[in-house]
Tab-separated table of C-alpha atoms and ligand atoms in Angstrom:
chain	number	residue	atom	x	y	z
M	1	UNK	CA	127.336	33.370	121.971
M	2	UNK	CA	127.393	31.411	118.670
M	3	UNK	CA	129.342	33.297	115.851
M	4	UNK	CA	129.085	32.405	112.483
M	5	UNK	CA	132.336	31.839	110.135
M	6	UNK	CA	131.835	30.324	106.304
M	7	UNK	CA	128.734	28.431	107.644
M	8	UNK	CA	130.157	27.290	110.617
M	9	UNK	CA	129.496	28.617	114.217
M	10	UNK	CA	132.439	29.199	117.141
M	11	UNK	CA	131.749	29.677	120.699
M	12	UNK	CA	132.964	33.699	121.146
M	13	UNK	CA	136.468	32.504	122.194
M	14	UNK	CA	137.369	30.633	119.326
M	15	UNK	CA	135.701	32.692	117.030
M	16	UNK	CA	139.169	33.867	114.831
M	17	UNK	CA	140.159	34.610	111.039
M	18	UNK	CA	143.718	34.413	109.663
M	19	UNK	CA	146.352	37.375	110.326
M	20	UNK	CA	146.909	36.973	106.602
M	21	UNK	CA	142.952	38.215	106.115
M	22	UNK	CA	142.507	41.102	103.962
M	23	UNK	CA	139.994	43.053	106.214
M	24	UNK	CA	142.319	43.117	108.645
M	25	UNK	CA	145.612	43.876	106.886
M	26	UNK	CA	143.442	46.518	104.275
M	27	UNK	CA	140.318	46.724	105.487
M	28	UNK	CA	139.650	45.090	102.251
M	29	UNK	CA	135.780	44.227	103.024
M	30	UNK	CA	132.184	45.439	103.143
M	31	UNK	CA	129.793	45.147	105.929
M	32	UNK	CA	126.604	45.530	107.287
M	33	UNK	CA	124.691	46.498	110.737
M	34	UNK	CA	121.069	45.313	111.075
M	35	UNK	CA	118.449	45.036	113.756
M	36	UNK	CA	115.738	42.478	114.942
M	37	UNK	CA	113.091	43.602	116.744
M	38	UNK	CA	110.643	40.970	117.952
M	39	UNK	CA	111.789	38.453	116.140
M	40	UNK	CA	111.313	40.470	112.984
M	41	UNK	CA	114.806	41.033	110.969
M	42	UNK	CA	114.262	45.134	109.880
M	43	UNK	CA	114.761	45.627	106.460
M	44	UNK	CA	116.818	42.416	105.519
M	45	UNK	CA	116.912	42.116	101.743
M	46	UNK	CA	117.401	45.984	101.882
M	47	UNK	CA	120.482	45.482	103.700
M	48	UNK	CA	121.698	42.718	101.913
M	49	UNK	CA	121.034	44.625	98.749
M	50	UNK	CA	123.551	46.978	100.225
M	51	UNK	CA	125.867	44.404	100.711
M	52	UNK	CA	125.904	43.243	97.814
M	53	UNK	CA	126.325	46.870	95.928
M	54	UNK	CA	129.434	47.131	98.258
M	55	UNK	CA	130.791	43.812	97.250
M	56	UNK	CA	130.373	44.276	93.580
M	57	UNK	CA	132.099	48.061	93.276
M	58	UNK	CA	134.809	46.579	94.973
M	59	UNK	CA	134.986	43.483	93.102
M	60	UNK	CA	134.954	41.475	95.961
M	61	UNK	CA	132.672	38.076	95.019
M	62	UNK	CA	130.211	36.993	97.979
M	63	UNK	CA	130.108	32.623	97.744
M	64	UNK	CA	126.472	32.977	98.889
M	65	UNK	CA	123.648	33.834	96.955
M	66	UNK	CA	121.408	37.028	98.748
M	67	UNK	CA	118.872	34.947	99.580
M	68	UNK	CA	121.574	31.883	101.115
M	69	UNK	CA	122.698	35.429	103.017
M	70	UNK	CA	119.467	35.894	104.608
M	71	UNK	CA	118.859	32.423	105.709
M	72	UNK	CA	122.772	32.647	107.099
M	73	UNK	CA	121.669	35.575	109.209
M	74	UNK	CA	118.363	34.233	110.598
M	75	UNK	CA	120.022	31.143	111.359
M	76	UNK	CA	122.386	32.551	113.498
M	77	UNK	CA	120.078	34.628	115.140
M	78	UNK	CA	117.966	31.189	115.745
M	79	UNK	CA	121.530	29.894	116.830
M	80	UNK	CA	121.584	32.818	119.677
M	81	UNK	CA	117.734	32.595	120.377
M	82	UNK	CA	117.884	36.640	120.323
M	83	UNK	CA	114.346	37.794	119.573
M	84	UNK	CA	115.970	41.485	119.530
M	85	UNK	CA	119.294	41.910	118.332
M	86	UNK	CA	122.157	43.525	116.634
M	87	UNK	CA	122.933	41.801	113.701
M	88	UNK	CA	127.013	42.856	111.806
M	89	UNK	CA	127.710	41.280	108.557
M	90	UNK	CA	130.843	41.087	107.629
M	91	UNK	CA	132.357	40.155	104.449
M	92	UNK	CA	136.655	40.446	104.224
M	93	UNK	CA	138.447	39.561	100.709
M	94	UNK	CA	139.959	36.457	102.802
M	95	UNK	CA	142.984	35.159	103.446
M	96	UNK	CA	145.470	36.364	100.918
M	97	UNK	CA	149.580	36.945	101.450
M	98	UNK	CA	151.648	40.415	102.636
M	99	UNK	CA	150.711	41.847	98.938
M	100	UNK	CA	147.906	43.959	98.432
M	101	UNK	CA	146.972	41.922	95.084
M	102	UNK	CA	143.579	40.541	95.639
M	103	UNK	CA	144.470	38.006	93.726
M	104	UNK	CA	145.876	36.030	96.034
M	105	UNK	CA	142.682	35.486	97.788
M	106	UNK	CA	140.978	34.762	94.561
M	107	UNK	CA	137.696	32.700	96.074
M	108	UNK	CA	138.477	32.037	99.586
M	109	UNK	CA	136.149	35.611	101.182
M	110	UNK	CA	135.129	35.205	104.723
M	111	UNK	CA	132.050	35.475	105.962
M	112	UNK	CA	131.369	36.304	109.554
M	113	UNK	CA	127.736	37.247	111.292
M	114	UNK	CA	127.963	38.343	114.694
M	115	UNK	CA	124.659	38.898	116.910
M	116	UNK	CA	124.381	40.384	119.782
M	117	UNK	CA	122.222	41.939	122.417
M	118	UNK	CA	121.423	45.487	121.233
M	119	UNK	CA	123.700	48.275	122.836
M	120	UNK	CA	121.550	51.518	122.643
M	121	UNK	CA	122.624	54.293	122.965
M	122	UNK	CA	121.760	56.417	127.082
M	123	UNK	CA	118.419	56.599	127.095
M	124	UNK	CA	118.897	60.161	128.434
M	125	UNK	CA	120.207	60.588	124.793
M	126	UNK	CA	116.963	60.161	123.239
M	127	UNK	CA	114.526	61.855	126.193
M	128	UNK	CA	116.948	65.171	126.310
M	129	UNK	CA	118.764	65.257	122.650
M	130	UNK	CA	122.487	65.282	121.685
M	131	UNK	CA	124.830	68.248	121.246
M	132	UNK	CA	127.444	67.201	118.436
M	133	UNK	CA	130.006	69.365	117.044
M	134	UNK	CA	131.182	69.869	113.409
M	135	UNK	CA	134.932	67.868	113.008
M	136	UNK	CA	137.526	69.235	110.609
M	137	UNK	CA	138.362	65.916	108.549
M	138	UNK	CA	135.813	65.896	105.783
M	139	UNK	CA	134.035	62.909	104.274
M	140	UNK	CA	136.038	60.659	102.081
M	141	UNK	CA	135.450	62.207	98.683
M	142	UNK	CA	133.052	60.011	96.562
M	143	UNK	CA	136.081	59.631	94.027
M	144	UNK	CA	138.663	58.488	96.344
M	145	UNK	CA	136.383	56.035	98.209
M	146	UNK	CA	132.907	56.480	97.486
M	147	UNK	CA	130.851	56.884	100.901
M	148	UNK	CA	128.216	54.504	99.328
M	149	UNK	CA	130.543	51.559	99.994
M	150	UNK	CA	130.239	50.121	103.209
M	151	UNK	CA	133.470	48.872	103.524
M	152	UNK	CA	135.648	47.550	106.459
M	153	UNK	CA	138.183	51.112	106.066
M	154	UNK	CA	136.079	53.115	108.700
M	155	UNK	CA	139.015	55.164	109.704
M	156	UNK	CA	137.587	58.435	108.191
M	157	UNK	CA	134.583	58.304	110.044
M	158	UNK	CA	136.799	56.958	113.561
M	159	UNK	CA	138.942	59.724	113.019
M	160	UNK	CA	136.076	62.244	113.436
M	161	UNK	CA	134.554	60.618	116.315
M	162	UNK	CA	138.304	60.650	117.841
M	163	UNK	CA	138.048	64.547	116.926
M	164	UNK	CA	134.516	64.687	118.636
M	165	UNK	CA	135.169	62.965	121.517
M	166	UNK	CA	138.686	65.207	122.257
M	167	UNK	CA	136.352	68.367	122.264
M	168	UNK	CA	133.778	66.462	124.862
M	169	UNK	CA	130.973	65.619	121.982
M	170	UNK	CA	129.645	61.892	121.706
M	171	UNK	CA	128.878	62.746	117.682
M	172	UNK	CA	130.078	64.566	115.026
M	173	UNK	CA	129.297	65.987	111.561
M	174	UNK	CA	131.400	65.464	108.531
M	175	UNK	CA	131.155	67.667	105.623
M	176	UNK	CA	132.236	66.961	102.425
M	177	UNK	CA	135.243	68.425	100.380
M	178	UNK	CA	133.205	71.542	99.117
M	179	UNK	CA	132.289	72.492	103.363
M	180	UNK	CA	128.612	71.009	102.810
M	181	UNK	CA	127.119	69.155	105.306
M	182	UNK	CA	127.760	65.152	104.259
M	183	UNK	CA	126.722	63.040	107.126
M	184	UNK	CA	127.613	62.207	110.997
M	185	UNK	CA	130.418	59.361	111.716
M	186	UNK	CA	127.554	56.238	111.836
M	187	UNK	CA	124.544	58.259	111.321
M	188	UNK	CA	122.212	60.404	108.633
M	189	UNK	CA	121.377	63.768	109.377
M	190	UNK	CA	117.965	65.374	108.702
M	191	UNK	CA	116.577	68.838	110.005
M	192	UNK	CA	112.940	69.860	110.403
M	193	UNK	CA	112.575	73.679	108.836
M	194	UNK	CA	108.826	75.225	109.113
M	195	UNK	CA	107.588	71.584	109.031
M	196	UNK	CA	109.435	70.719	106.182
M	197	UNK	CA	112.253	67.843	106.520
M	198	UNK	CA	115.346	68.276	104.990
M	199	UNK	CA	118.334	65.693	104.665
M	200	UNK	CA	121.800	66.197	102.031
M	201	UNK	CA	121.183	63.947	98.730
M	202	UNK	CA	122.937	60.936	99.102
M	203	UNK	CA	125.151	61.645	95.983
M	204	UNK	CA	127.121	64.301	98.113
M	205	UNK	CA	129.324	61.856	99.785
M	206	UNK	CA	127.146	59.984	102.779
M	207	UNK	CA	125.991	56.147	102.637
M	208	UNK	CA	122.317	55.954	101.528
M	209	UNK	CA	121.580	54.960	105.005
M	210	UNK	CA	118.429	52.322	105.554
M	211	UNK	CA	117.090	54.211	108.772
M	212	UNK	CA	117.373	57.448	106.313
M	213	UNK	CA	114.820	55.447	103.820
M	214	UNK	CA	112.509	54.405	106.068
M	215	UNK	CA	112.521	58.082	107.569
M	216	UNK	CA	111.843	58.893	104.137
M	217	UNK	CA	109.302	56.572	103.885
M	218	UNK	CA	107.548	57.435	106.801
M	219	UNK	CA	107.408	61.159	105.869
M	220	UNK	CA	106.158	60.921	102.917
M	221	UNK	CA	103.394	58.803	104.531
M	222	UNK	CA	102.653	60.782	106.614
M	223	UNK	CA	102.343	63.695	104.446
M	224	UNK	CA	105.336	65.813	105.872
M	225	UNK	CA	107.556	67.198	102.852
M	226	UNK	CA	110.506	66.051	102.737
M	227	UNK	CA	113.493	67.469	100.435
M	228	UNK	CA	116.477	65.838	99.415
M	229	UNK	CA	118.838	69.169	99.589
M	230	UNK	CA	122.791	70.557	99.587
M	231	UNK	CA	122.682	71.849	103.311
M	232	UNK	CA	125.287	74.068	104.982
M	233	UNK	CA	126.190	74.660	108.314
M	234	UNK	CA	123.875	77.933	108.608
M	235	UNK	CA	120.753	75.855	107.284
M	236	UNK	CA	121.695	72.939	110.366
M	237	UNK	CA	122.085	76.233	113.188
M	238	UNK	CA	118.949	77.728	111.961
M	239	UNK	CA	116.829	74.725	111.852
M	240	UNK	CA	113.588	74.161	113.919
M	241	UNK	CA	114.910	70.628	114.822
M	242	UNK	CA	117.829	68.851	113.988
M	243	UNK	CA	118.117	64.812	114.377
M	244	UNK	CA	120.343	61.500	113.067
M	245	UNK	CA	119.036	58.351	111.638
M	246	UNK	CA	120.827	54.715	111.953
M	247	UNK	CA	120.693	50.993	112.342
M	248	UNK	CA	122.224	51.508	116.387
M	249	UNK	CA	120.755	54.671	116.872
M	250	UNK	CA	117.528	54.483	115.135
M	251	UNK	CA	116.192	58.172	115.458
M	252	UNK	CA	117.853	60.562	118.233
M	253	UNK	CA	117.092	64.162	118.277
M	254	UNK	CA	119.776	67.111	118.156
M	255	UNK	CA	119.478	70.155	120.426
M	256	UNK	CA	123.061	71.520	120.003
M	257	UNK	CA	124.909	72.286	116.953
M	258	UNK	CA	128.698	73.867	117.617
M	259	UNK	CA	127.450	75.110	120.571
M	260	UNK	CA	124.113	77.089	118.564
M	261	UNK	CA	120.799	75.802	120.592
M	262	UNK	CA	118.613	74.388	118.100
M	263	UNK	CA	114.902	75.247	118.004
M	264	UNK	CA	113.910	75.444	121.738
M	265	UNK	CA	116.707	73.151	123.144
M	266	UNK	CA	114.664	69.859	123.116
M	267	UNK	CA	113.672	67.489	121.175
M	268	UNK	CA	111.508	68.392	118.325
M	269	UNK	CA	107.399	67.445	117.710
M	270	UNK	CA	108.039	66.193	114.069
M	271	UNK	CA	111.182	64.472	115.060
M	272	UNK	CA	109.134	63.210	118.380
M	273	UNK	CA	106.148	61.876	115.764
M	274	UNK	CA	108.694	60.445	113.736
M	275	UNK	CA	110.461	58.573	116.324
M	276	UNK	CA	107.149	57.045	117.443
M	277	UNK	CA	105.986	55.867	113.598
M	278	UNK	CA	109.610	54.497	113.058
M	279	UNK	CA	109.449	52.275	116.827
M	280	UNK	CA	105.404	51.108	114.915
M	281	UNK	CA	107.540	50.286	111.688
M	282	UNK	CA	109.777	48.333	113.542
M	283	UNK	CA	107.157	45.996	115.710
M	284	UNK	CA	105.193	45.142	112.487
M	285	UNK	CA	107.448	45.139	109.651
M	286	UNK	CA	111.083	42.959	108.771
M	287	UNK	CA	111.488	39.144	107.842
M	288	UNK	CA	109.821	36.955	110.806
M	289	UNK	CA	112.039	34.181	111.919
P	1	PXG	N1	126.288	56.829	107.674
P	1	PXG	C1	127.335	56.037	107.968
P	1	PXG	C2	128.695	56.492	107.629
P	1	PXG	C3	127.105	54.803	108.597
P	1	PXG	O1	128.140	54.013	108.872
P	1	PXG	C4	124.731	55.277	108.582
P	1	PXG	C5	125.019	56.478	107.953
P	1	PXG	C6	123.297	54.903	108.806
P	1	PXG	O2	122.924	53.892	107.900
P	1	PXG	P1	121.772	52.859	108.245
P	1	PXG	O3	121.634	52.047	107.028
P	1	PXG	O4	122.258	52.036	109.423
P	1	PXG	O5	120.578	53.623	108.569
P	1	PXG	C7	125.787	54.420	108.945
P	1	PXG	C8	125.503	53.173	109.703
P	1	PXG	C9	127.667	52.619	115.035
P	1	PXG	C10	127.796	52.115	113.635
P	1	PXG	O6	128.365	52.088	115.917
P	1	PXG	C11	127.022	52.593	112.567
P	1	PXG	C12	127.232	52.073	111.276
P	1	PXG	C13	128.181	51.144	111.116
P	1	PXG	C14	128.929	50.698	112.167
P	1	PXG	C15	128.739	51.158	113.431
P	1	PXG	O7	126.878	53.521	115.278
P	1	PXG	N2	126.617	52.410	110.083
């Protein structure tokens, strides 16, 4: 494995950053997690664009230009020869001192790609559904640290997987600081109500996630309506079918929400229809390399 650091590539083993480096004493970064499939690169300048929106709120300035980005990741993949991978982008403030003034790393951020084989999730998983459980540490509030960021501090969301896993769940769901439904720890959530698709606005504290979009996109194609809409607990228990959206999970139905059976206990037909036009999506669209 070749990884990329500031335009240079290290075999896995000597593949290191400085102890002084901000990500890792602040988690003073942004990143990214992206997927080739068949040597198509899904949604690259999307996710870049989202890199880049991270990097700017935080003030954190990138040395490459977006599209020196995208040529950094589809070299590397080229570097790995992985016609289907799992692409993570990571950006840190760089090497700075013991302070937390960003200052002292003024110019020097680090840029890492990693790519690697893609590590799906059981395949049981997406044949039978997930049951995930609702976790009692909320969403970071959007004006503390705005869940739009995708920054290297993912220890809200790793706290409520921690909670998840203690009570025997794989997932969780978050809810924001009012008790509405905000997002799961790595995924979007959507639910399917008399045909209609439902998912929380992205201003209620969740990352605008790219799988979300193209779910989005999809539905809209496809003439299913979809509604951007607050959602509470009651709405997700009472739904027809429940399921999350992401980069590493792509589209994996729900059939158990805090122990209520959702719909009839398997996965859904819109979510099933969905899942098929999103694998379509993914053979013919993305950047070839
Ligand atoms: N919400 C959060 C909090 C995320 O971190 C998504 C939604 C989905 O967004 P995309 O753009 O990927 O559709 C994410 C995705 C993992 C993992 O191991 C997931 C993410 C980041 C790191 C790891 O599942 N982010």
């Amino acid at each position: 494995m070749k990884i990329y650091i500031n335009g240079k590539y290290f075999a896995k083993e000597d593949a290191k950053v400085s102890v002084f480096d901000h990500g890792l004493l602040y988690g003073d970064g942004v990143f990214e997690g992206i997927r080739s499939y068949n040597r198509r690169v899904f949604k690259l300048e999307e996710h870049i664009e989202r890199l880049y929106e991270s990097a700017h709120s935080i003030m954190l300035k990138i040395p490459l230009v977006k599209k020196e980005m995208e040529q950094a990741v589809i070299a590397t993949l080229k570097e790995n020869k992985l016609d289907d991978a799992y692409i993570r982008l990571i950006v840190t403030r760089g090497e700075g001192d013991l302070g937390l003034d960003p200052r002292k790393c003024a110019g020097k951020a680090t840029i890492i790609i990693i790519a690697d084989k893609i590590s799906l999730y059981p395949e049981k998983f997406y044949k039978e559904g997930l049951a995930i459980i609702t976790v009692p540490t909320v969403r970071n509030l959007p004006e503390a640290l705005n869940p739009q960021i995708k920054s290297l501090n993912y220890l809200n969301n790793i706290l409520a997987k921690i909670e998840a896993v203690n009570l025997g769940y794989d997932e969780a769901i978050m809810l924001d600081s009012l008790g509405y439904v905000a997002e799961c720890t790595g995924d979007n959530i959507f639910i399917v109500k008399r045909g209609k698709l439902f998912t929380p606005p992205q201003c209620m504290g969740s990352l605008r996630g790219i799988t979300r979009d193209a779910v989005l996109e999809i539905s809209r194609r496809e003439h299913i309506a979809v509604h951007e809409h607050v959602l509470t607990r009651h709405e997700l228990y009472i739904s027809d079918e429940c399921f999350l959206t992401g980069t590493a999970a792509e589209i994996i139905p729900v059939i158990k929400i805090d122990g209520r059976q959702i719909g009839e206990g398997k996965p859904g037909k819109v979510t099933l229809e969905l899942m098929k036009n999103f694998h379509a999506l993914t053979r013919i669209e993305g950047t070839k390399y």
